[in-house]
Coordinates of N, CA and C and ligand atoms in Angstrom, one line a residue:
M26 N -4.0 11.1 12.3 CA -3.4 11.3 11.0 C -4.4 11.1 9.9
N27 N -4.5 12.0 8.9 CA -5.4 11.9 7.8 C -5.1 10.7 6.9
H28 N -6.1 10.0 6.5 CA -5.9 8.9 5.6 C -7.0 8.8 4.5
N29 N -6.8 7.9 3.6 CA -7.8 7.7 2.5 C -8.6 6.5 2.9
D30 N -9.9 6.7 3.2 CA -10.8 5.7 3.6 C -11.0 4.6 2.6
S31 N -10.6 4.8 1.4 CA -10.8 3.8 0.3 C -9.6 2.9 0.2
I32 N -8.5 3.2 0.9 CA -7.3 2.4 0.7 C -6.9 1.8 2.1
G33 N -7.4 0.6 2.4 CA -6.9 0.0 3.7 C -5.5 -0.6 3.4
C34 N -4.7 -0.6 4.4 CA -3.3 -1.2 4.2 C -2.7 -1.5 5.6
T35 N -2.0 -2.7 5.6 CA -1.4 -3.1 6.9 C 0.1 -3.1 6.9
V36 N 0.7 -2.4 5.8 CA 2.1 -2.4 5.7 C 2.7 -1.3 6.6
N37 N 3.0 -1.6 7.8 CA 3.4 -0.5 8.7 C 4.9 -0.1 8.6
E38 N 5.6 -0.7 7.6 CA 6.9 -0.4 7.3 C 7.0 0.8 6.3
C39 N 5.8 1.1 5.8 CA 5.7 2.1 4.7 C 5.6 3.5 5.2
K40 N 6.3 4.5 4.6 CA 6.2 5.9 4.9 C 4.8 6.5 4.8
H41 N 4.0 5.9 3.9 CA 2.6 6.5 3.7 C 1.6 5.8 4.6
H42 N 2.0 4.9 5.4 CA 1.0 4.1 6.2 C 0.4 4.9 7.4
C43 N -0.9 4.9 7.6 CA -1.5 5.5 8.7 C -1.6 4.5 9.9
K44 N -0.7 4.7 10.8 CA -0.5 3.7 11.9 C -1.7 3.7 12.9
D45 N -2.5 4.8 12.9 CA -3.6 4.8 13.9 C -4.6 3.8 13.6
D46 N -4.9 3.5 12.3 CA -6.0 2.6 12.0 C -5.9 1.9 10.7
N47 N -4.6 1.6 10.3 CA -4.4 0.8 9.1 C -5.0 1.2 7.8
F48 N -4.7 2.4 7.4 CA -5.1 2.9 6.1 C -3.8 3.5 5.4
C49 N -4.0 3.9 4.1 CA -3.0 4.6 3.4 C -3.3 6.1 3.4
T50 N -2.2 6.9 3.5 CA -2.4 8.4 3.5 C -2.4 9.0 2.2
L51 N -2.1 8.3 1.1 CA -2.1 8.8 -0.2 C -3.5 8.9 -0.8
N52 N -3.6 9.9 -1.8 CA -4.9 10.0 -2.5 C -5.1 8.9 -3.5
K53 N -3.9 8.4 -4.0 CA -4.0 7.4 -5.1 C -2.7 6.5 -4.9
I54 N -2.9 5.2 -5.1 CA -1.7 4.3 -5.2 C -1.7 3.6 -6.5
E55 N -0.5 3.1 -6.8 CA -0.4 2.3 -8.1 C -0.2 0.8 -7.7
V56 N -1.1 0.0 -8.1 CA -1.0 -1.4 -7.9 C -0.2 -2.0 -9.0
V57 N 0.8 -2.8 -8.7 CA 1.7 -3.3 -9.8 C 1.7 -4.8 -9.7
K58 N 2.1 -5.4 -10.8 CA 2.3 -6.9 -10.9 C 3.8 -7.2 -11.0
H59 N 4.1 -8.4 -10.5 CA 5.5 -8.9 -10.6 C 5.7 -9.6 -11.9
D60 N 6.8 -10.2 -12.1 CA 7.1 -10.8 -13.4 C 6.3 -12.1 -13.6
C61 N 5.9 -12.7 -12.5 CA 5.1 -14.0 -12.7 C 3.7 -13.7 -13.3
A62 N 3.1 -14.8 -13.8 CA 1.8 -14.6 -14.4 C 0.8 -14.3 -13.2
E63 N -0.1 -13.5 -13.5 CA -1.0 -13.0 -12.5 C -2.1 -14.0 -12.1
K64 N -1.7 -15.0 -11.4 CA -2.6 -16.0 -11.0 C -2.8 -16.2 -9.5
T65 N -1.9 -15.5 -8.8 CA -2.0 -15.6 -7.3 C -2.0 -14.2 -6.7
L66 N -2.4 -14.1 -5.5 CA -2.4 -12.8 -4.8 C -1.0 -12.3 -4.6
E67 N 0.0 -13.2 -4.5 CA 1.4 -12.8 -4.3 C 2.0 -12.1 -5.5
C68 N 1.3 -12.2 -6.6 CA 1.9 -11.6 -7.9 C 1.6 -10.1 -8.0
T69 N 0.8 -9.6 -7.0 CA 0.4 -8.1 -7.1 C 1.0 -7.5 -5.8
D70 N 1.2 -6.1 -6.0 CA 1.9 -5.4 -4.9 C 1.6 -3.9 -5.0
C71 N 1.9 -3.2 -3.9 CA 1.7 -1.7 -4.0 C 3.0 -1.1 -4.5
G72 N 2.8 -0.5 -5.7 CA 4.0 0.2 -6.3 C 4.3 1.5 -5.7
S73 N 3.5 2.0 -4.8 CA 3.7 3.3 -4.2 C 4.4 3.2 -2.8
F74 N 4.7 2.0 -2.4 CA 5.4 1.7 -1.2 C 6.7 2.5 -1.1
K75 N 7.0 3.2 0.0 CA 8.3 3.8 0.3 C 8.7 3.4 1.7
I76 N 9.9 3.0 1.8 CA 10.5 2.5 3.1 C 10.6 3.7 4.0
L77 N 10.3 3.4 5.3 CA 10.4 4.5 6.3 C 11.8 5.1 6.5
Ligands
LIG18 S1 1.7 3.4 -0.3 FE1 1.0 1.3 -0.5 S2 2.2 0.1 1.0 FE2 2.3 2.3 1.5 S3 0.7 2.7 3.0 FE3 -0.1 3.2 0.9 S4 -1.1 1.3 0.2 FE4 0.2 0.8 2.0

């Protein structure tokens, strides 16, 4: 499966995930923040996620 070498990802529940070697298949993703103040890793997320 073709993937983007610049976007590593382990979210195998996502439609865009490359299961062969844990990368994303999109050319670009949108990283988003949640409502909380951006002080922890958990406050950021992939906004391009699509459920399988
Ligand atoms: S869209 Fe986001 S969550 Fe889905 S495979 Fe790409 S980086 Fe991972």
